């Protein structure tokens, strides 16, 4: 079993979607986690609704700091993926074990305003993009 950590600034949307989907699609091969550089303290309800709408159990996600994964006793990561451009440009903690790092930038669906239908559509679009990226990653033997 390998460990993956998805990072974003707020850890409320994209990283949560990626964590849940890799845990679903990579079950038995990957254990995914998510965190943020400046966690907002809550998971966006549209992220949960998007996962549930896709038939994916979201688990019990919480918005948390990436510092939790740099502490002693934290799971050692094999892969760290930034999913937003802000987190990709920040100075990350030193990850024990020197995991492989990737950047998969996706637009922030939480930044979409307007009616709930527009917000839901933005989350669905980003989730489909995340899903496609993770599916490709897994299909290529996790070397994508």
PDB file of C-alpha atoms in Angstrom:
ATOM      1  CA  UNK A   1       0.000   0.000   0.000  1.00  0.00           C
ATOM      2  CA  UNK A   2       1.345   3.411  -0.981  1.00  0.00           C
ATOM      3  CA  UNK A   3       0.396   6.759   0.564  1.00  0.00           C
ATOM      4  CA  UNK A   4      -0.523   9.897  -1.357  1.00  0.00           C
ATOM      5  CA  UNK A   5      -1.097  13.399  -0.032  1.00  0.00           C
ATOM      6  CA  UNK A   6      -3.116  15.938  -2.028  1.00  0.00           C
ATOM      7  CA  UNK A   7      -2.387  19.550  -1.145  1.00  0.00           C
ATOM      8  CA  UNK A   8      -4.251  22.755  -1.763  1.00  0.00           C
ATOM      9  CA  UNK A   9      -4.371  26.037   0.050  1.00  0.00           C
ATOM     10  CA  UNK A  10      -7.725  25.732   1.856  1.00  0.00           C
ATOM     11  CA  UNK A  11      -8.186  21.932   1.874  1.00  0.00           C
ATOM     12  CA  UNK A  12     -11.910  22.330   1.338  1.00  0.00           C
ATOM     13  CA  UNK A  13     -12.574  21.266  -2.252  1.00  0.00           C
ATOM     14  CA  UNK A  14     -10.041  20.006  -4.841  1.00  0.00           C
ATOM     15  CA  UNK A  15      -7.750  18.164  -2.445  1.00  0.00           C
ATOM     16  CA  UNK A  16     -10.755  16.582  -0.716  1.00  0.00           C
ATOM     17  CA  UNK A  17     -12.181  15.435  -4.071  1.00  0.00           C
ATOM     18  CA  UNK A  18      -8.821  13.949  -5.067  1.00  0.00           C
ATOM     19  CA  UNK A  19      -8.363  12.204  -1.705  1.00  0.00           C
ATOM     20  CA  UNK A  20     -11.778  10.557  -1.841  1.00  0.00           C
ATOM     21  CA  UNK A  21     -11.471   9.538  -5.476  1.00  0.00           C
ATOM     22  CA  UNK A  22      -8.014   7.973  -5.147  1.00  0.00           C
ATOM     23  CA  UNK A  23      -9.183   6.098  -2.055  1.00  0.00           C
ATOM     24  CA  UNK A  24     -12.096   4.819  -4.167  1.00  0.00           C
ATOM     25  CA  UNK A  25     -10.337   4.081  -7.464  1.00  0.00           C
ATOM     26  CA  UNK A  26      -7.024   2.977  -5.954  1.00  0.00           C
ATOM     27  CA  UNK A  27      -8.463   0.938  -3.082  1.00  0.00           C
ATOM     28  CA  UNK A  28      -5.992  -1.697  -1.968  1.00  0.00           C
ATOM     29  CA  UNK A  29      -3.114   0.068  -3.734  1.00  0.00           C
ATOM     30  CA  UNK A  30      -3.229   3.627  -2.423  1.00  0.00           C
ATOM     31  CA  UNK A  31      -4.231   5.343   0.794  1.00  0.00           C
ATOM     32  CA  UNK A  32      -4.903   8.996   0.068  1.00  0.00           C
ATOM     33  CA  UNK A  33      -4.938  11.973   2.405  1.00  0.00           C
ATOM     34  CA  UNK A  34      -5.446  15.701   1.907  1.00  0.00           C
ATOM     35  CA  UNK A  35      -4.315  18.875   3.634  1.00  0.00           C
ATOM     36  CA  UNK A  36      -3.842  22.584   3.076  1.00  0.00           C
ATOM     37  CA  UNK A  37      -1.232  25.248   3.607  1.00  0.00           C
ATOM     38  CA  UNK A  38      -3.885  27.567   5.067  1.00  0.00           C
ATOM     39  CA  UNK A  39      -6.864  25.315   5.826  1.00  0.00           C
ATOM     40  CA  UNK A  40     -10.214  27.067   5.966  1.00  0.00           C
ATOM     41  CA  UNK A  41     -11.436  24.768   8.736  1.00  0.00           C
ATOM     42  CA  UNK A  42     -14.384  23.212   6.903  1.00  0.00           C
ATOM     43  CA  UNK A  43     -14.982  21.069   3.855  1.00  0.00           C
ATOM     44  CA  UNK A  44     -17.109  22.722   1.190  1.00  0.00           C
ATOM     45  CA  UNK A  45     -20.560  21.062   1.162  1.00  0.00           C
ATOM     46  CA  UNK A  46     -20.515  21.028  -2.656  1.00  0.00           C
ATOM     47  CA  UNK A  47     -17.447  18.755  -2.507  1.00  0.00           C
ATOM     48  CA  UNK A  48     -19.349  16.270  -0.353  1.00  0.00           C
ATOM     49  CA  UNK A  49     -22.446  16.475  -2.581  1.00  0.00           C
ATOM     50  CA  UNK A  50     -20.337  15.953  -5.712  1.00  0.00           C
ATOM     51  CA  UNK A  51     -18.722  12.825  -4.291  1.00  0.00           C
ATOM     52  CA  UNK A  52     -22.015  11.422  -3.063  1.00  0.00           C
ATOM     53  CA  UNK A  53     -23.594  12.142  -6.459  1.00  0.00           C
ATOM     54  CA  UNK A  54     -20.846  10.053  -8.073  1.00  0.00           C
ATOM     55  CA  UNK A  55     -21.502   7.186  -5.664  1.00  0.00           C
ATOM     56  CA  UNK A  56     -18.238   7.741  -3.810  1.00  0.00           C
ATOM     57  CA  UNK A  57     -18.228   7.669  -0.034  1.00  0.00           C
ATOM     58  CA  UNK A  58     -16.505  10.867   1.094  1.00  0.00           C
ATOM     59  CA  UNK A  59     -15.519   9.371   4.436  1.00  0.00           C
ATOM     60  CA  UNK A  60     -15.185  11.981   7.154  1.00  0.00           C
ATOM     61  CA  UNK A  61     -12.993  14.635   5.546  1.00  0.00           C
ATOM     62  CA  UNK A  62     -11.844  17.631   7.515  1.00  0.00           C
ATOM     63  CA  UNK A  63      -9.913  20.715   6.509  1.00  0.00           C
ATOM     64  CA  UNK A  64      -6.474  20.383   8.101  1.00  0.00           C
ATOM     65  CA  UNK A  65      -2.945  21.748   7.901  1.00  0.00           C
ATOM     66  CA  UNK A  66      -0.253  20.028   5.909  1.00  0.00           C
ATOM     67  CA  UNK A  67       1.898  20.347   9.033  1.00  0.00           C
ATOM     68  CA  UNK A  68       0.104  17.262  10.403  1.00  0.00           C
ATOM     69  CA  UNK A  69       1.815  15.174   7.729  1.00  0.00           C
ATOM     70  CA  UNK A  70       5.298  16.515   8.415  1.00  0.00           C
ATOM     71  CA  UNK A  71       5.196  15.574  12.110  1.00  0.00           C
ATOM     72  CA  UNK A  72       6.737  12.512  13.696  1.00  0.00           C
ATOM     73  CA  UNK A  73       4.375   9.575  13.552  1.00  0.00           C
ATOM     74  CA  UNK A  74       2.553  10.773  10.439  1.00  0.00           C
ATOM     75  CA  UNK A  75       2.171   8.314   7.576  1.00  0.00           C
ATOM     76  CA  UNK A  76       5.184   8.407   5.266  1.00  0.00           C
ATOM     77  CA  UNK A  77       4.132   9.620   1.830  1.00  0.00           C
ATOM     78  CA  UNK A  78       5.155   8.015  -1.431  1.00  0.00           C
ATOM     79  CA  UNK A  79       3.554  10.806  -3.452  1.00  0.00           C
ATOM     80  CA  UNK A  80       2.644  14.443  -2.776  1.00  0.00           C
ATOM     81  CA  UNK A  81       0.427  16.190  -5.341  1.00  0.00           C
ATOM     82  CA  UNK A  82      -0.445  19.880  -5.341  1.00  0.00           C
ATOM     83  CA  UNK A  83      -3.826  20.459  -6.964  1.00  0.00           C
ATOM     84  CA  UNK A  84      -3.873  24.244  -6.923  1.00  0.00           C
ATOM     85  CA  UNK A  85      -1.392  26.749  -8.255  1.00  0.00           C
ATOM     86  CA  UNK A  86      -1.210  28.631  -4.948  1.00  0.00           C
ATOM     87  CA  UNK A  87      -0.041  25.589  -2.985  1.00  0.00           C
ATOM     88  CA  UNK A  88       2.368  24.646  -5.776  1.00  0.00           C
ATOM     89  CA  UNK A  89       4.113  28.003  -5.384  1.00  0.00           C
ATOM     90  CA  UNK A  90       4.437  27.808  -1.608  1.00  0.00           C
ATOM     91  CA  UNK A  91       7.337  26.402   0.337  1.00  0.00           C
ATOM     92  CA  UNK A  92       6.175  22.992   1.451  1.00  0.00           C
ATOM     93  CA  UNK A  93       7.362  21.238   4.573  1.00  0.00           C
ATOM     94  CA  UNK A  94      10.098  18.659   4.218  1.00  0.00           C
ATOM     95  CA  UNK A  95       8.286  15.374   3.780  1.00  0.00           C
ATOM     96  CA  UNK A  96       9.836  12.353   5.498  1.00  0.00           C
ATOM     97  CA  UNK A  97      11.088   9.810   2.991  1.00  0.00           C
ATOM     98  CA  UNK A  98      11.457  12.346   0.143  1.00  0.00           C
ATOM     99  CA  UNK A  99       8.294  11.346  -1.748  1.00  0.00           C
ATOM    100  CA  UNK A 100       7.738  11.957  -5.439  1.00  0.00           C
ATOM    101  CA  UNK A 101       6.024  15.296  -6.034  1.00  0.00           C
ATOM    102  CA  UNK A 102       3.649  16.268  -8.827  1.00  0.00           C
ATOM    103  CA  UNK A 103       1.557  19.305  -9.674  1.00  0.00           C
ATOM    104  CA  UNK A 104      -1.893  18.844 -11.159  1.00  0.00           C
ATOM    105  CA  UNK A 105      -3.474  22.304 -11.330  1.00  0.00           C
ATOM    106  CA  UNK A 106      -7.254  22.558 -11.329  1.00  0.00           C
ATOM    107  CA  UNK A 107      -9.404  25.709 -11.109  1.00  0.00           C
ATOM    108  CA  UNK A 108     -10.978  26.379  -7.719  1.00  0.00           C
ATOM    109  CA  UNK A 109     -14.674  25.453  -7.838  1.00  0.00           C
ATOM    110  CA  UNK A 110     -15.169  27.086  -4.428  1.00  0.00           C
ATOM    111  CA  UNK A 111     -14.394  30.440  -6.054  1.00  0.00           C
ATOM    112  CA  UNK A 112     -17.455  30.205  -8.309  1.00  0.00           C
ATOM    113  CA  UNK A 113     -20.249  32.501  -7.241  1.00  0.00           C
ATOM    114  CA  UNK A 114     -23.862  32.781  -8.265  1.00  0.00           C
ATOM    115  CA  UNK A 115     -26.679  30.288  -7.987  1.00  0.00           C
ATOM    116  CA  UNK A 116     -26.143  26.881  -6.404  1.00  0.00           C
ATOM    117  CA  UNK A 117     -26.610  25.252  -9.824  1.00  0.00           C
ATOM    118  CA  UNK A 118     -23.547  27.143 -11.107  1.00  0.00           C
ATOM    119  CA  UNK A 119     -21.523  26.118  -8.065  1.00  0.00           C
ATOM    120  CA  UNK A 120     -22.573  22.477  -8.400  1.00  0.00           C
ATOM    121  CA  UNK A 121     -21.641  22.516 -12.092  1.00  0.00           C
ATOM    122  CA  UNK A 122     -18.196  23.949 -11.287  1.00  0.00           C
ATOM    123  CA  UNK A 123     -17.573  21.230  -8.694  1.00  0.00           C
ATOM    124  CA  UNK A 124     -18.738  18.533 -11.105  1.00  0.00           C
ATOM    125  CA  UNK A 125     -16.428  19.804 -13.875  1.00  0.00           C
ATOM    126  CA  UNK A 126     -13.383  19.921 -11.582  1.00  0.00           C
ATOM    127  CA  UNK A 127     -14.229  16.513 -10.162  1.00  0.00           C
ATOM    128  CA  UNK A 128     -14.421  15.015 -13.657  1.00  0.00           C
ATOM    129  CA  UNK A 129     -11.001  16.521 -14.440  1.00  0.00           C
ATOM    130  CA  UNK A 130      -9.537  15.142 -11.186  1.00  0.00           C
ATOM    131  CA  UNK A 131     -11.104  11.770 -11.877  1.00  0.00           C
ATOM    132  CA  UNK A 132      -9.610  11.645 -15.387  1.00  0.00           C
ATOM    133  CA  UNK A 133      -6.152  12.589 -14.087  1.00  0.00           C
ATOM    134  CA  UNK A 134      -6.235   9.964 -11.348  1.00  0.00           C
ATOM    135  CA  UNK A 135      -7.598   7.311 -13.728  1.00  0.00           C
ATOM    136  CA  UNK A 136      -4.712   8.038 -16.122  1.00  0.00           C
ATOM    137  CA  UNK A 137      -2.247   7.932 -13.238  1.00  0.00           C
ATOM    138  CA  UNK A 138      -3.526   4.538 -12.110  1.00  0.00           C
ATOM    139  CA  UNK A 139      -3.727   3.141 -15.660  1.00  0.00           C
ATOM    140  CA  UNK A 140      -0.100   4.042 -16.274  1.00  0.00           C
ATOM    141  CA  UNK A 141       0.990   2.126 -13.229  1.00  0.00           C
ATOM    142  CA  UNK A 142       1.025   5.316 -11.120  1.00  0.00           C
ATOM    143  CA  UNK A 143       3.819   6.824 -13.193  1.00  0.00           C
ATOM    144  CA  UNK A 144       1.812   9.656 -14.799  1.00  0.00           C
TER     145      UNK A 144
END
